[in-house]
mmCIF file of C-alpha atoms in Angstrom:
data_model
loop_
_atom_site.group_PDB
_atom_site.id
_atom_site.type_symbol
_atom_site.label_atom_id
_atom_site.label_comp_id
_atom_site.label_asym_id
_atom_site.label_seq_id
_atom_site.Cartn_x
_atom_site.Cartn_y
_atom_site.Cartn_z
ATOM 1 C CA UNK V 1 6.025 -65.424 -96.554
ATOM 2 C CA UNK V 2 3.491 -68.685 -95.426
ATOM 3 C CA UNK V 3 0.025 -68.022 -95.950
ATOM 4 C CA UNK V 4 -2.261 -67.565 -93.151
ATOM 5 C CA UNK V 5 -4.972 -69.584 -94.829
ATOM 6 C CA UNK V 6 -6.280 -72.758 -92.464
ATOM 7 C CA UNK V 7 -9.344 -74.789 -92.669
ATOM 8 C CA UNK V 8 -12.012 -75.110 -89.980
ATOM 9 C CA UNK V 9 -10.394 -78.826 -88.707
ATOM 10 C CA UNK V 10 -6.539 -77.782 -88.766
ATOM 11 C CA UNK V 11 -7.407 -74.518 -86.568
ATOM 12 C CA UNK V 12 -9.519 -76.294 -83.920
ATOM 13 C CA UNK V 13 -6.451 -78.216 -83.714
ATOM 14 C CA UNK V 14 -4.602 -75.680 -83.128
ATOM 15 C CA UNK V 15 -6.910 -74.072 -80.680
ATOM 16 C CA UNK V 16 -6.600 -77.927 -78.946
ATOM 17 C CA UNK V 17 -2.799 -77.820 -78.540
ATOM 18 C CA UNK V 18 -2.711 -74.556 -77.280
ATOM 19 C CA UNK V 19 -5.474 -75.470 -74.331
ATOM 20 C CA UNK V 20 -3.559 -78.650 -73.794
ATOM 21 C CA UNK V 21 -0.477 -76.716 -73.125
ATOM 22 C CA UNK V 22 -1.591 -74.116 -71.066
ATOM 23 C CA UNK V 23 -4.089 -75.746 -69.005
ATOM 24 C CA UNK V 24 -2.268 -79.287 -68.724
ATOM 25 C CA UNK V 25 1.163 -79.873 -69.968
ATOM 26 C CA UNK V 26 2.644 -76.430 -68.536
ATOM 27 C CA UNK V 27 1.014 -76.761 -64.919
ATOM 28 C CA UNK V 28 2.511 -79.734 -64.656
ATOM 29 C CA UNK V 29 5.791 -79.354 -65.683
ATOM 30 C CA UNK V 30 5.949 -76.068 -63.611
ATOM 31 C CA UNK V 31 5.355 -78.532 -60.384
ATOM 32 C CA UNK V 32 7.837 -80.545 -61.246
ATOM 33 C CA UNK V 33 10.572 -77.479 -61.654
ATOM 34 C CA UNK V 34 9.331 -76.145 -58.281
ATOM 35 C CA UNK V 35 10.073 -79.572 -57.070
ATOM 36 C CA UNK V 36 13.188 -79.961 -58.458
ATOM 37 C CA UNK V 37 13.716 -76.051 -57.082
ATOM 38 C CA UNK V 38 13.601 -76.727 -53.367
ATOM 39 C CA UNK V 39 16.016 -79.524 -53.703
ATOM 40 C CA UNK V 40 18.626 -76.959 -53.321
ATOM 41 C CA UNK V 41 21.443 -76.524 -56.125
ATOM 42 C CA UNK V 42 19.974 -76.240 -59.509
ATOM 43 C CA UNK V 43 23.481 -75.853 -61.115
ATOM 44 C CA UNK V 44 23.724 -79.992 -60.661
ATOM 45 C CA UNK V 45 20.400 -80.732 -60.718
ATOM 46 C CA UNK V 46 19.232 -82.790 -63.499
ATOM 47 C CA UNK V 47 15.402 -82.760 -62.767
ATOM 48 C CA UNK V 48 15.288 -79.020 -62.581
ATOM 49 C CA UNK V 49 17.361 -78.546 -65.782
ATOM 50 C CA UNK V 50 15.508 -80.801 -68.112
ATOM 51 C CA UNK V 51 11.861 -79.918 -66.781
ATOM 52 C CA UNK V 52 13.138 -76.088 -66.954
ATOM 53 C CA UNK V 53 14.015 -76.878 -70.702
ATOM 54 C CA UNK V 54 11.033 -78.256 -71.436
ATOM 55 C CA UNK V 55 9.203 -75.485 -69.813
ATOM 56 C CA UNK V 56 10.816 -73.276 -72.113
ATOM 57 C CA UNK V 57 9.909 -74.945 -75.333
ATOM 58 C CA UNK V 58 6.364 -74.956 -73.891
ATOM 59 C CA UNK V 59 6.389 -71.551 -72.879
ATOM 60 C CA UNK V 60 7.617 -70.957 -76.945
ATOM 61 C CA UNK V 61 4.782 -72.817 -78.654
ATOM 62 C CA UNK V 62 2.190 -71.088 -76.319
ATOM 63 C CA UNK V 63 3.475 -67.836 -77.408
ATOM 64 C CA UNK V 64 3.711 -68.921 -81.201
ATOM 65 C CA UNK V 65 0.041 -70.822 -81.351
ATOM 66 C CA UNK V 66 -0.933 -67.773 -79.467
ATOM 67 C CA UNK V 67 0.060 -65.168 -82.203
ATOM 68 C CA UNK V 68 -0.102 -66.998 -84.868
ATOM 69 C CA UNK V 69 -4.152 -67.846 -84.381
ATOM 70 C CA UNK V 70 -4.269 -64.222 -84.461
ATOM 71 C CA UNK V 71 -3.221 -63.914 -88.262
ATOM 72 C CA UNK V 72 -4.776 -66.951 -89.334
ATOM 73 C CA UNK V 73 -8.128 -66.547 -91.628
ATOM 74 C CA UNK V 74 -10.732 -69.628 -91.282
ATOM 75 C CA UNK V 75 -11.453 -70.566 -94.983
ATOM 76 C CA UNK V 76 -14.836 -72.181 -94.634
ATOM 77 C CA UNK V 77 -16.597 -74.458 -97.403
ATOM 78 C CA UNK V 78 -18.657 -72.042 -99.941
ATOM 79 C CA UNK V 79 -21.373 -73.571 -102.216
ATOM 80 C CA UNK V 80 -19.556 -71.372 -105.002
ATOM 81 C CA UNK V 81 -16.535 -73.713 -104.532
ATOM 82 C CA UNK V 82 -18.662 -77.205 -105.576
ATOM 83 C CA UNK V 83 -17.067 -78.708 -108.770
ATOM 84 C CA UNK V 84 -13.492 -76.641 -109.182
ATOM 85 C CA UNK V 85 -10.506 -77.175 -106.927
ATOM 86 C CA UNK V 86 -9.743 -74.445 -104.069
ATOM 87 C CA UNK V 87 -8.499 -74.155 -100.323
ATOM 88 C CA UNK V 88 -9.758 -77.025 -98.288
ATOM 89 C CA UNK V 89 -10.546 -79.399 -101.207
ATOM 90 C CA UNK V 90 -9.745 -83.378 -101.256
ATOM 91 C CA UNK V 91 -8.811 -84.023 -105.053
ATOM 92 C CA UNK V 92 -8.412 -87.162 -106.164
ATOM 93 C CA UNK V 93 -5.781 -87.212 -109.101
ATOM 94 C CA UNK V 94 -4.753 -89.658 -111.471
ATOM 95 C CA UNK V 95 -0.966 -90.243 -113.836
ATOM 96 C CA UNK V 96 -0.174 -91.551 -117.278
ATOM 97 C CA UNK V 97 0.564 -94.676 -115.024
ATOM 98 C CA UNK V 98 -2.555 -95.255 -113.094
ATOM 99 C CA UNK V 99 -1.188 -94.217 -110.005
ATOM 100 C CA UNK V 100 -4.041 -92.845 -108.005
ATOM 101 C CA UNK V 101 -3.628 -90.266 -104.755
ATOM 102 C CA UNK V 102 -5.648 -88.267 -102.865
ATOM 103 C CA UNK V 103 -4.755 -84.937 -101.455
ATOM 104 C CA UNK V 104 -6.373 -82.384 -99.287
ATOM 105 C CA UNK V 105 -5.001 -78.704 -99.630
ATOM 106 C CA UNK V 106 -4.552 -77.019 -96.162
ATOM 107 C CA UNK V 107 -2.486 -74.204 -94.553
ATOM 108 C CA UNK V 108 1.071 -74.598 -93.825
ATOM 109 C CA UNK V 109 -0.026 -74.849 -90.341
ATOM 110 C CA UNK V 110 -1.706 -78.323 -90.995
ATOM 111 C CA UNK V 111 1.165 -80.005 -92.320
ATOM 112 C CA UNK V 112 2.973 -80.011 -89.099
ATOM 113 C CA UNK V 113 1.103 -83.117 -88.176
ATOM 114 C CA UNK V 114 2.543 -84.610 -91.028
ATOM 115 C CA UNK V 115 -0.784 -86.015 -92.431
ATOM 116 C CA UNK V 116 0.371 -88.271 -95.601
ATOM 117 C CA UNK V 117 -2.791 -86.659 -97.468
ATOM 118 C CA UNK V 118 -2.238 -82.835 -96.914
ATOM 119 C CA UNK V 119 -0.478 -80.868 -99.171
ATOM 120 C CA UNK V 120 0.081 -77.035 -98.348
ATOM 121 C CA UNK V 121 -1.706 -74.101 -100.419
ATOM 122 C CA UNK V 122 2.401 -73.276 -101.366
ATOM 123 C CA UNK V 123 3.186 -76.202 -102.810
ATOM 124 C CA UNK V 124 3.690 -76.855 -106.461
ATOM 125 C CA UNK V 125 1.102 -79.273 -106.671
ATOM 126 C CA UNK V 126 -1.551 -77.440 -104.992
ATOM 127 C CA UNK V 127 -0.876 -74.431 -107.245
ATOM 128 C CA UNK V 128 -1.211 -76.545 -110.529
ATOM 129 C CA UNK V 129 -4.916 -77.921 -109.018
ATOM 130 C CA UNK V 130 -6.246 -74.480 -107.653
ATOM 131 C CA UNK V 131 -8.657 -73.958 -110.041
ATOM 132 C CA UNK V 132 -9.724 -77.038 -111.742
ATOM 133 C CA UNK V 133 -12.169 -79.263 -112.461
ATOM 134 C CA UNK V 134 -12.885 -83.083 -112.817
ATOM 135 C CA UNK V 135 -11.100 -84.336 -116.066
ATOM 136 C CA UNK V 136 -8.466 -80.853 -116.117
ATOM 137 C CA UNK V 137 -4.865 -81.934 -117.172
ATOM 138 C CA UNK V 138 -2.514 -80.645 -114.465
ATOM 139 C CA UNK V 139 1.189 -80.379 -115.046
ATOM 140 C CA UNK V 140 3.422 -80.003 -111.986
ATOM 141 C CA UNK V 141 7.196 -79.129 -112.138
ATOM 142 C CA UNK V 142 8.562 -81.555 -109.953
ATOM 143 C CA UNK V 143 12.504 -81.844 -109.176
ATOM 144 C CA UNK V 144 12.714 -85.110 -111.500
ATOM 145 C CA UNK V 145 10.532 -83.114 -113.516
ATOM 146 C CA UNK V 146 7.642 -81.912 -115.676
ATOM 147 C CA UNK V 147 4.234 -84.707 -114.331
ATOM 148 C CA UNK V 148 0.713 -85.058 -115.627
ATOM 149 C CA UNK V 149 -2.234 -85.509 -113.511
ATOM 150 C CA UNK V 150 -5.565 -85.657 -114.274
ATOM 151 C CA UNK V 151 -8.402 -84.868 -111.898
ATOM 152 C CA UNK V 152 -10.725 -87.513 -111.202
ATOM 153 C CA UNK V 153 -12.848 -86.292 -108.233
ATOM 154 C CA UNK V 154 -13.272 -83.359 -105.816
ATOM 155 C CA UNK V 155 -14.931 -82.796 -102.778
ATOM 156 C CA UNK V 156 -15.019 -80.876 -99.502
ATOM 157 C CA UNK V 157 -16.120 -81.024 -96.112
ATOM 158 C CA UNK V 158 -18.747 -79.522 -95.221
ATOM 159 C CA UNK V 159 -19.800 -78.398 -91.725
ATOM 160 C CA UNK V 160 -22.593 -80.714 -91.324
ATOM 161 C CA UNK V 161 -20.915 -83.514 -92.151
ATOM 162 C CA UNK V 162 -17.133 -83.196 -91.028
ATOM 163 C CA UNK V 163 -16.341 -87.234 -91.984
ATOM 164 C CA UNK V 164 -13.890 -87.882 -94.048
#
């Protein structure tokens, strides 16, 4: 089972997509099935087929966004969280070969966006960093393998100041 952890960003951007669908995207495509409708035959017509498709998979992330905000839990930035790595963090980590990255741990629901930077709460990695602090050892099973990391800096973002 995913978690239904998210941060504050990832589920105002979910929030986003779901007004953008309902309010913009799906009134328009509607008009152009209507359209396409009083053309007569929809059996050949192309128009009404494809925007009727697409109306579907609209009408299926509407309905998905719209139950799955329901189970989702906000994880917020806590002052209790400042120095050790937990949901939401940015972690800069370190190998043995001085290759540096930094990663942000988010919901499952943020990596859809496919931000090079987030890592989900369910991955390996993120499960060897929850918990740590700045100069912690982390060893990740990886498919080619057992790899070091060290931690060389953590931070969050807080609400009043949401930069990167």
């Amino acid at each position: 089972m995913k978690s239904n952890l998210i941060t504050r960003s990832g589920h105002d951007k979910l929030v986003a997509e779901l007004q953008h669908l309902w309010r913009e995207e799906r009134p328009e495509i509607t008009k152009k099935v209507n359209w396409a409708a009083s053309l007569g035959d929809r059996s050949e017509n192309a128009d009404y087929q494809y925007n009727k498709q697409i109306l579907r998979k609209i009408d299926r992330r509407v309905r998905y966004l719209g139950k799955r905000l329901e189970e989702l839990r906000i994880i917020e930035f806590s002052p209790e969280q400042e120095g050790k790595v937990y949901f939401g963090a940015w972690v800069e980590i370190e190998n043995d070969d001085g290759e540096v990255k930094t990663l942000r741990i988010v919901g499952v629901d943020e990596i859809y966006d496919h931000h090079p930077q987030h890592i989900s709460i369910d991955s390996p990695m993120a499960r060897a960093l929850l918990g740590k602090q700045v100069d912690d050892e982390v060893e990740v099973v990886t498919p080619s393998g057992k790899k070091s990391w060290y931690v060389n800096a953590i931070r969050y973002e807080k609400l009043e100041n949401s930069s990167n």
